[in-house]
Amino acid sequence: MPLLIQLRRGAAALWTSVNPTLAAGEQAFETDTGKMKIGDGTTAWTSLNYTDVGVAGPTGVTGVTGVTGVTGVTGVTGAGVTGVTGVTGVTGVTGAGVTGVTGVTGPTGINGVTGITGITGITGITGITGITGITGITGITGITGVTGPTPSAGIVIAYSLIYY
């Protein structure tokens, strides 16, 4: 027949309200928190520490930093007398050397090679032809010339135009 070992168990509130003293080595389990305590024979439940059973969980989030306290009152300044300031020392002698003559300017260097001219850009599109202007007014017709003589029957007058 198998042997059955059971621990004392109950909810955390029940353990706290009853507050029993566990026998030395007696184990008790909180069913709602999953925590366990082991008795020492003399300490009541609420004063016993929980045992380290199982793998520890992750560290919780750090709490918010509290408000900085008020700065204390500044202490009293000492009552000593400040001593007399000492005499300032003599300023040293400034140098008396003569500045030398400026040297001759050297020759101008050789001009560098002119770079290659870039490619000519593309010619733009020809613009739109403008609107043709209004035709001017037709001039006045000249005076009709005098009508020439009417040839008599049988006579033919011939004209010849020569152009140069």
Coordinates of N, CA, C and O in Angstrom, one line a residue:
M1 N 0.8 -1.2 0.0 CA 0.0 0.0 0.0 C 0.9 1.2 0.0 O 1.8 1.4 0.8
P2 N 0.7 2.2 -0.9 CA 1.5 3.4 -1.0 C 1.3 4.3 0.2 O 0.2 4.4 0.8
L3 N 2.4 5.0 0.5 CA 2.3 6.0 1.7 C 1.9 7.4 1.2 O 2.5 7.9 0.2
L4 N 1.0 8.0 1.8 CA 0.5 9.3 1.4 C 0.9 10.3 2.5 O 0.6 10.2 3.6
I5 N 1.7 11.4 2.1 CA 2.1 12.4 3.0 C 1.4 13.7 2.6 O 1.5 14.1 1.4
Q6 N 0.6 14.3 3.5 CA 0.0 15.6 3.2 C 0.5 16.6 4.1 O 0.7 16.4 5.3
L7 N 0.6 17.9 3.6 CA 1.0 19.0 4.4 C -0.2 19.7 5.0 O -1.3 19.6 4.4
R8 N -0.1 20.4 6.1 CA -1.1 21.2 6.6 C -1.3 22.3 5.5 O -0.4 22.9 5.0
R9 N -2.5 22.7 5.2 CA -2.8 23.6 4.1 C -4.1 24.4 4.5 O -4.9 24.0 5.2
G10 N -4.1 25.6 3.9 CA -5.2 26.5 4.0 C -4.9 27.9 3.4 O -3.8 28.2 3.0
A11 N -5.9 28.7 3.3 CA -5.8 30.1 2.7 C -5.0 30.9 3.7 O -5.0 30.8 4.9
A12 N -4.2 32.0 3.1 CA -3.4 32.8 3.9 C -4.2 33.5 5.0 O -3.7 33.7 6.2
A13 N -5.4 34.0 4.7 CA -6.2 34.7 5.7 C -6.6 33.7 6.9 O -6.6 34.2 8.1
L14 N -6.8 32.5 6.6 CA -7.1 31.5 7.7 C -5.9 31.3 8.6 O -6.0 31.3 9.8
W15 N -4.7 31.1 8.0 CA -3.5 30.9 8.8 C -3.3 32.1 9.7 O -2.9 32.0 10.8
T16 N -3.5 33.4 9.1 CA -3.2 34.6 9.9 C -4.2 34.7 11.0 O -3.9 35.1 12.2
S17 N -5.5 34.4 10.8 CA -6.5 34.5 11.8 C -6.4 33.5 13.0 O -6.5 33.8 14.1
V18 N -6.0 32.2 12.6 CA -5.8 31.2 13.6 C -4.4 31.4 14.3 O -4.3 31.2 15.5
N19 N -3.4 31.8 13.6 CA -2.0 32.0 14.0 C -1.5 30.9 14.9 O -1.1 31.1 16.1
P20 N -1.4 29.6 14.3 CA -0.9 28.5 15.1 C 0.6 28.5 15.3 O 1.3 29.2 14.5
T21 N 1.1 27.8 16.2 CA 2.5 27.5 16.4 C 2.8 26.1 15.8 O 2.3 25.1 16.3
L22 N 3.6 26.0 14.7 CA 3.9 24.8 14.1 C 5.0 24.0 14.8 O 5.9 24.6 15.4
A23 N 4.9 22.7 14.9 CA 5.9 21.9 15.5 C 7.2 22.1 14.8 O 7.2 22.4 13.6
A24 N 8.3 21.8 15.4 CA 9.7 21.9 14.8 C 9.7 21.0 13.6 O 9.4 19.8 13.6
G25 N 10.0 21.6 12.4 CA 10.1 20.8 11.1 C 8.7 20.6 10.4 O 8.7 20.1 9.3
E26 N 7.6 21.0 11.1 CA 6.3 20.9 10.5 C 6.1 21.9 9.3 O 6.5 23.1 9.5
Q27 N 5.6 21.4 8.2 CA 5.5 22.3 7.0 C 4.0 22.6 6.9 O 3.1 21.8 7.1
A28 N 3.7 23.9 6.5 CA 2.4 24.3 6.2 C 2.4 25.2 4.9 O 3.3 25.9 4.6
F29 N 1.3 25.0 4.2 CA 1.2 25.6 2.8 C 0.0 26.5 2.7 O -1.1 26.2 3.1
E30 N 0.2 27.7 2.1 CA -0.9 28.6 1.8 C -1.4 28.3 0.4 O -0.7 28.5 -0.6
T31 N -2.6 27.9 0.3 CA -3.2 27.4 -1.0 C -3.5 28.5 -2.0 O -3.5 28.3 -3.2
D32 N -3.7 29.7 -1.5 CA -4.0 30.8 -2.4 C -2.8 31.6 -2.8 O -2.8 32.3 -3.9
T33 N -1.7 31.6 -2.1 CA -0.5 32.3 -2.5 C 0.7 31.4 -3.0 O 1.6 31.9 -3.6
G34 N 0.6 30.1 -2.7 CA 1.6 29.2 -3.1 C 2.9 29.3 -2.2 O 3.9 28.7 -2.5
K35 N 2.8 29.9 -1.0 CA 3.9 30.1 -0.1 C 3.9 29.1 1.0 O 2.8 28.5 1.3
M36 N 5.0 28.8 1.6 CA 5.1 27.8 2.6 C 6.0 28.3 3.8 O 6.9 29.0 3.6
K37 N 5.6 27.8 5.0 CA 6.4 28.1 6.2 C 6.7 26.8 6.9 O 6.0 25.8 6.8
I38 N 7.9 26.7 7.6 CA 8.3 25.6 8.4 C 8.4 26.0 9.8 O 9.1 27.0 10.1
G39 N 7.7 25.2 10.7 CA 7.7 25.6 12.1 C 9.0 25.3 12.9 O 9.8 24.4 12.4
D40 N 9.2 26.0 14.0 CA 10.4 25.8 14.9 C 10.0 25.3 16.3 O 10.8 25.1 17.1
G41 N 8.7 25.1 16.5 CA 8.1 24.6 17.8 C 7.8 25.7 18.7 O 7.2 25.4 19.8
T42 N 8.2 27.0 18.5 CA 8.0 28.0 19.5 C 7.4 29.3 18.8 O 6.8 30.1 19.5
T43 N 7.6 29.6 17.6 CA 7.2 30.8 16.9 C 5.8 30.7 16.3 O 5.6 29.7 15.6
A44 N 5.0 31.7 16.5 CA 3.6 31.7 16.0 C 3.7 31.9 14.5 O 4.6 32.5 14.0
W45 N 2.6 31.6 13.7 CA 2.5 31.7 12.3 C 2.9 33.0 11.8 O 3.7 33.2 10.8
T46 N 2.3 34.1 12.3 CA 2.5 35.4 11.7 C 4.0 35.9 11.9 O 4.4 36.8 11.2
S47 N 4.8 35.3 12.8 CA 6.1 35.7 13.0 C 7.1 34.8 12.3 O 8.3 35.1 12.2
L48 N 6.7 33.7 11.7 CA 7.6 32.8 10.9 C 7.8 33.4 9.6 O 7.0 34.1 9.0
N49 N 9.1 33.2 9.0 CA 9.4 33.7 7.7 C 9.0 32.6 6.7 O 8.9 31.4 7.0
Y50 N 8.6 33.0 5.4 CA 8.3 32.1 4.4 C 9.6 31.4 4.0 O 10.7 32.0 4.1
T51 N 9.5 30.1 3.5 CA 10.7 29.4 3.1 C 11.0 29.7 1.6 O 10.1 30.1 0.9
D52 N 12.2 29.5 1.2 CA 12.6 29.7 -0.2 C 12.4 28.4 -0.9 O 13.2 27.5 -0.9
V53 N 11.2 28.3 -1.5 CA 10.9 27.0 -2.2 C 10.7 27.4 -3.6 O 10.0 28.3 -4.0
G54 N 11.3 26.6 -4.5 CA 11.2 26.8 -5.9 C 12.1 27.9 -6.5 O 12.9 28.5 -5.7
V55 N 11.9 28.2 -7.7 CA 12.7 29.2 -8.4 C 12.2 30.5 -8.1 O 11.0 30.7 -8.1
A56 N 13.1 31.4 -7.8 CA 12.6 32.8 -7.5 C 12.1 33.5 -8.8 O 12.6 33.3 -9.9
G57 N 11.1 34.3 -8.6 CA 10.5 35.0 -9.8 C 11.4 36.2 -10.2 O 12.3 36.5 -9.5
P58 N 11.0 36.8 -11.2 CA 11.8 38.0 -11.7 C 11.6 39.2 -10.7 O 10.7 39.3 -10.0
T59 N 12.6 40.0 -10.7 CA 12.6 41.2 -9.8 C 11.5 42.1 -10.3 O 11.3 42.3 -11.5
G60 N 10.8 42.7 -9.3 CA 9.7 43.6 -9.6 C 10.2 44.9 -10.1 O 11.4 45.2 -10.1
V61 N 9.3 45.7 -10.6 CA 9.6 47.1 -11.1 C 10.1 48.0 -10.0 O 9.5 47.9 -8.9
T62 N 11.1 48.8 -10.2 CA 11.6 49.7 -9.2 C 10.5 50.8 -9.0 O 9.9 51.3 -9.9
G63 N 10.3 51.1 -7.7 CA 9.2 52.1 -7.4 C 9.7 53.5 -7.8 O 10.9 53.7 -8.1
V64 N 8.8 54.4 -7.7 CA 9.0 55.8 -8.0 C 9.9 56.4 -6.9 O 9.7 56.2 -5.8
T65 N 10.9 57.3 -7.3 CA 11.7 57.9 -6.4 C 10.9 58.9 -5.6 O 10.1 59.7 -6.2
G66 N 11.1 59.0 -4.3 CA 10.4 59.9 -3.5 C 10.8 61.4 -3.7 O 11.8 61.7 -4.4
V67 N 10.0 62.3 -3.2 CA 10.2 63.7 -3.3 C 11.5 64.1 -2.5 O 11.7 63.6 -1.4
T68 N 12.3 65.0 -3.0 CA 13.5 65.4 -2.3 C 13.1 66.3 -1.1 O 12.1 67.1 -1.2
G69 N 13.7 66.0 0.0 CA 13.4 66.7 1.3 C 13.7 68.2 1.2 O 14.5 68.7 0.3
V70 N 13.3 69.0 2.2 CA 13.5 70.4 2.3 C 15.0 70.6 2.7 O 15.5 69.9 3.5
T71 N 15.6 71.6 2.1 CA 17.0 71.9 2.5 C 17.1 72.5 3.9 O 16.2 73.3 4.2
G72 N 18.0 72.1 4.6 CA 18.2 72.6 6.0 C 18.6 74.0 6.0 O 19.0 74.6 5.1
V73 N 18.5 74.6 7.2 CA 18.9 76.0 7.4 C 20.4 76.1 7.4 O 21.1 75.2 7.9
T74 N 20.9 77.2 6.8 CA 22.4 77.4 6.7 C 22.9 77.8 8.1 O 22.3 78.6 8.8
G75 N 24.0 77.2 8.4 CA 24.6 77.4 9.7 C 25.1 78.9 9.9 O 25.3 79.6 8.9
V76 N 25.4 79.2 11.1 CA 25.9 80.6 11.4 C 27.4 80.7 10.9 O 28.2 79.8 11.1
T77 N 27.7 81.8 10.3 CA 29.1 82.1 9.9 C 29.9 82.4 11.1 O 29.5 83.0 12.0
G78 N 31.2 82.0 11.0 CA 32.1 82.2 12.1 C 32.3 83.7 12.4 O 32.1 84.5 11.6
A79 N 32.8 84.0 13.6 CA 32.9 85.4 14.1 C 34.3 85.9 13.9 O 34.6 87.0 14.5
G80 N 35.2 85.2 13.2 CA 36.6 85.7 13.1 C 36.7 86.9 12.2 O 35.8 87.3 11.4
V81 N 37.8 87.7 12.4 CA 38.0 88.9 11.6 C 38.9 88.6 10.4 O 39.8 87.8 10.5
T82 N 38.5 89.1 9.2 CA 39.3 88.9 8.0 C 40.6 89.7 8.1 O 40.5 90.8 8.5
G83 N 41.7 89.0 7.7 CA 43.0 89.7 7.8 C 43.1 90.7 6.7 O 42.3 90.8 5.7
V84 N 44.2 91.6 6.8 CA 44.5 92.6 5.8 C 45.1 92.0 4.5 O 45.8 91.0 4.6
T85 N 44.7 92.5 3.4 CA 45.2 92.0 2.1 C 46.7 92.5 2.0 O 47.0 93.6 2.3
G86 N 47.5 91.6 1.5 CA 48.9 91.9 1.3 C 49.2 92.9 0.2 O 48.3 93.1 -0.7
V87 N 50.4 93.4 0.1 CA 50.8 94.4 -0.9 C 51.0 93.6 -2.2 O 51.6 92.6 -2.2
T88 N 50.6 94.3 -3.3 CA 50.8 93.7 -4.6 C 52.3 93.8 -5.0 O 52.8 94.9 -4.8
G89 N 52.8 92.8 -5.6 CA 54.2 92.8 -6.1 C 54.5 93.8 -7.2 O 53.5 94.2 -7.9
V90 N 55.7 94.1 -7.5 CA 56.1 95.0 -8.6 C 56.0 94.2 -9.9 O 56.3 93.0 -10.0
T91 N 55.5 94.9 -11.0 CA 55.4 94.3 -12.3 C 56.8 94.2 -12.9 O 57.6 95.1 -12.8
G92 N 57.0 93.1 -13.6 CA 58.3 92.8 -14.2 C 58.6 93.8 -15.4 O 57.7 94.4 -15.9
V93 N 59.8 93.8 -15.9 CA 60.2 94.7 -17.0 C 59.8 94.0 -18.3 O 59.9 92.9 -18.5
T94 N 59.2 94.9 -19.2 CA 58.8 94.5 -20.5 C 60.0 94.4 -21.4 O 60.9 95.2 -21.3
G95 N 60.0 93.4 -22.3 CA 61.1 93.2 -23.2 C 61.4 94.5 -24.1 O 60.5 95.2 -24.4
A96 N 62.7 94.7 -24.4 CA 63.0 95.9 -25.2 C 63.6 95.6 -26.5 O 64.3 96.5 -27.1
G97 N 63.4 94.4 -27.1 CA 64.1 94.1 -28.3 C 63.5 94.8 -29.5 O 62.3 95.3 -29.5
V98 N 64.2 95.0 -30.6 CA 63.8 95.7 -31.8 C 63.2 94.6 -32.8 O 63.8 93.6 -32.9
T99 N 62.1 95.0 -33.4 CA 61.5 94.1 -34.3 C 62.3 94.1 -35.6 O 62.7 95.2 -36.1
G100 N 62.6 92.9 -36.2 CA 63.4 92.8 -37.4 C 62.6 93.3 -38.6 O 61.4 93.5 -38.6
V101 N 63.4 93.5 -39.8 CA 62.8 94.0 -41.0 C 62.0 92.8 -41.6 O 62.4 91.7 -41.6
T102 N 60.9 93.2 -42.3 CA 60.1 92.2 -43.0 C 60.8 91.7 -44.2 O 61.4 92.5 -44.9
G103 N 60.7 90.4 -44.4 CA 61.4 89.8 -45.6 C 60.7 90.1 -46.9 O 59.6 90.6 -46.9
V104 N 61.4 89.8 -48.0 CA 60.9 90.1 -49.3 C 59.8 89.0 -49.6 O 60.0 87.9 -49.3
T105 N 58.8 89.5 -50.3 CA 57.7 88.6 -50.7 C 58.2 87.7 -51.8 O 58.9 88.1 -52.8
G106 N 57.9 86.4 -51.7 CA 58.3 85.4 -52.7 C 57.5 85.5 -54.0 O 56.5 86.2 -54.1
P107 N 58.0 84.9 -55.1 CA 57.3 84.9 -56.4 C 56.0 84.2 -56.3 O 55.8 83.3 -55.6
T108 N 55.1 84.6 -57.2 CA 53.8 84.0 -57.3 C 53.9 82.6 -58.0 O 54.7 82.5 -58.9
G109 N 53.2 81.7 -57.5 CA 53.3 80.3 -58.1 C 52.7 80.2 -59.5 O 52.0 81.1 -59.9
I110 N 52.9 79.1 -60.1 CA 52.4 78.8 -61.5 C 50.9 78.6 -61.4 O 50.5 77.9 -60.5
N111 N 50.2 79.1 -62.4 CA 48.7 78.9 -62.5 C 48.5 77.4 -62.8 O 49.2 76.8 -63.7
G112 N 47.5 76.8 -62.3 CA 47.1 75.5 -62.6 C 46.5 75.4 -64.0 O 46.1 76.4 -64.6
V113 N 46.3 74.2 -64.4 CA 45.7 73.9 -65.7 C 44.2 74.2 -65.6 O 43.6 73.8 -64.6
T114 N 43.7 74.8 -66.7 CA 42.2 75.0 -66.7 C 41.5 73.7 -66.9 O 41.9 72.9 -67.7
G115 N 40.4 73.6 -66.2 CA 39.6 72.3 -66.3 C 38.9 72.2 -67.6 O 38.8 73.2 -68.4
I116 N 38.4 71.0 -67.9 CA 37.6 70.8 -69.1 C 36.3 71.4 -69.1 O 35.6 71.5 -68.0
T117 N 35.9 72.0 -70.2 CA 34.6 72.7 -70.3 C 33.5 71.6 -70.3 O 33.6 70.6 -70.9
G118 N 32.4 71.9 -69.6 CA 31.3 70.9 -69.5 C 30.5 70.8 -70.8 O 30.7 71.6 -71.7
I119 N 29.7 69.8 -70.8 CA 28.8 69.6 -72.0 C 27.8 70.7 -72.1 O 27.2 71.0 -71.1
T120 N 27.5 71.1 -73.3 CA 26.4 72.1 -73.5 C 25.1 71.5 -73.2 O 24.8 70.3 -73.6
G121 N 24.2 72.2 -72.5 CA 22.9 71.6 -72.2 C 22.0 71.5 -73.4 O 22.3 72.1 -74.5
I122 N 20.9 70.9 -73.2 CA 19.9 70.7 -74.3 C 19.2 72.0 -74.6 O 18.8 72.7 -73.7
T123 N 18.9 72.3 -75.9 CA 18.2 73.5 -76.3 C 16.8 73.3 -75.9 O 16.2 72.3 -76.0
G124 N 16.2 74.4 -75.4 CA 14.8 74.3 -74.9 C 13.8 74.3 -76.1 O 14.2 74.5 -77.2
I125 N 12.6 74.0 -75.8 CA 11.5 74.0 -76.8 C 11.2 75.4 -77.3 O 11.2 76.3 -76.5
T126 N 11.0 75.5 -78.6 CA 10.6 76.8 -79.2 C 9.3 77.2 -78.7 O 8.3 76.4 -78.5
G127 N 9.1 78.4 -78.4 CA 7.9 79.0 -77.8 C 6.8 79.0 -78.9 O 7.0 78.8 -80.1
I128 N 5.6 79.3 -78.4 CA 4.4 79.3 -79.3 C 4.4 80.6 -80.1 O 4.8 81.7 -79.6
T129 N 4.1 80.5 -81.4 CA 4.0 81.7 -82.2 C 2.9 82.6 -81.8 O 1.8 82.1 -81.5
G130 N 3.2 83.9 -81.8 CA 2.2 84.8 -81.3 C 1.0 85.0 -82.3 O 1.1 84.5 -83.4
I131 N 0.0 85.7 -81.9 CA -1.2 85.9 -82.7 C -0.9 87.0 -83.8 O -0.2 88.0 -83.5
T132 N -1.4 86.7 -85.0 CA -1.2 87.7 -86.1 C -2.0 88.9 -85.8 O -3.1 88.9 -85.3
G133 N -1.4 90.1 -86.1 CA -2.0 91.4 -85.8 C -3.2 91.6 -86.7 O -3.4 90.9 -87.7
I134 N -3.9 92.7 -86.4 CA -5.1 93.0 -87.2 C -4.7 93.7 -88.5 O -3.7 94.4 -88.6
T135 N -5.4 93.3 -89.6 CA -5.0 93.9 -90.9 C -5.4 95.3 -91.0 O -6.5 95.7 -90.4
G136 N -4.5 96.2 -91.5 CA -4.8 97.6 -91.6 C -6.0 98.0 -92.5 O -6.4 97.1 -93.3
I137 N -6.4 99.2 -92.5 CA -7.5 99.7 -93.3 C -7.0 99.8 -94.8 O -5.9 100.3 -95.0
T138 N -7.9 99.4 -95.7 CA -7.5 99.6 -97.1 C -7.5 101.0 -97.5 O -8.4 101.8 -97.0
G139 N -6.5 101.4 -98.3 CA -6.4 102.8 -98.7 C -7.5 103.3 -99.6 O -8.2 102.5 -100.2
I140 N -7.5 104.5 -99.8 CA -8.5 105.1 -100.7 C -8.2 104.8 -102.2 O -7.0 104.9 -102.6
T141 N -9.2 104.5 -102.9 CA -9.0 104.2 -104.4 C -8.7 105.5 -105.1 O -9.4 106.5 -104.8
G142 N -7.7 105.4 -106.0 CA -7.3 106.6 -106.7 C -8.4 107.1 -107.8 O -9.3 106.3 -108.0
I143 N -8.2 108.2 -108.3 CA -9.2 108.8 -109.2 C -9.0 108.0 -110.6 O -7.9 107.7 -111.0
T144 N -10.1 107.7 -111.2 CA -10.1 107.0 -112.4 C -9.6 108.0 -113.5 O -10.0 109.2 -113.6
G145 N -8.7 107.5 -114.4 CA -8.1 108.3 -115.4 C -9.1 108.7 -116.5 O -10.2 108.1 -116.6
V146 N -8.7 109.6 -117.3 CA -9.6 110.0 -118.5 C -9.7 108.9 -119.5 O -8.7 108.3 -119.8
T147 N -10.8 108.7 -120.0 CA -11.0 107.7 -121.1 C -10.4 108.2 -122.4 O -10.6 109.4 -122.8
G148 N -9.7 107.4 -123.1 CA -9.0 107.8 -124.3 C -10.0 107.8 -125.5 O -11.2 107.5 -125.4
P149 N -9.5 108.3 -126.6 CA -10.4 108.4 -127.8 C -10.8 107.0 -128.3 O -10.0 106.1 -128.2
T150 N -11.9 106.9 -128.9 CA -12.4 105.7 -129.4 C -11.9 105.6 -130.9 O -12.0 106.5 -131.6
P151 N -11.3 104.5 -131.2 CA -10.7 104.4 -132.6 C -11.8 104.3 -133.6 O -12.9 103.8 -133.4
S152 N -11.5 104.9 -134.7 CA -12.5 104.9 -135.8 C -12.4 103.5 -136.5 O -11.4 102.8 -136.4
A153 N -13.4 103.2 -137.2 CA -13.4 101.9 -137.9 C -12.3 101.7 -138.8 O -11.9 102.6 -139.6
G154 N -11.6 100.5 -138.6 CA -10.5 100.2 -139.5 C -9.2 100.6 -139.0 O -8.2 100.2 -139.6
I155 N -9.1 101.4 -138.0 CA -7.7 101.8 -137.5 C -7.4 101.1 -136.3 O -8.2 101.0 -135.3
V156 N -6.3 100.5 -136.3 CA -5.9 99.7 -135.1 C -4.6 100.4 -134.5 O -3.7 100.6 -135.2
I157 N -4.7 100.7 -133.3 CA -3.5 101.3 -132.6 C -2.9 100.1 -131.8 O -3.5 99.5 -131.0
A158 N -1.6 100.0 -132.0 CA -0.9 98.9 -131.3 C 0.0 99.6 -130.3 O 0.7 100.5 -130.6
Y159 N 0.1 99.0 -129.1 CA 1.0 99.5 -128.1 C 2.0 98.4 -127.8 O 1.7 97.2 -127.8
S160 N 3.2 98.8 -127.5 CA 4.2 97.8 -127.2 C 4.9 98.3 -125.9 O 5.4 99.4 -125.8
L161 N 4.9 97.4 -124.9 CA 5.5 97.7 -123.7 C 6.9 97.0 -123.6 O 6.9 95.8 -123.9
I162 N 7.9 97.7 -123.3 CA 9.2 97.0 -123.1 C 9.6 97.2 -121.7 O 9.5 98.3 -121.1
Y163 N 10.0 96.1 -121.1 CA 10.4 96.1 -119.7 C 11.9 96.0 -119.6 O 12.5 95.2 -120.3
Y164 N 12.5 96.7 -118.7 CA 14.0 96.6 -118.5 C 14.3 96.1 -117.2 O 13.7 96.4 -116.2

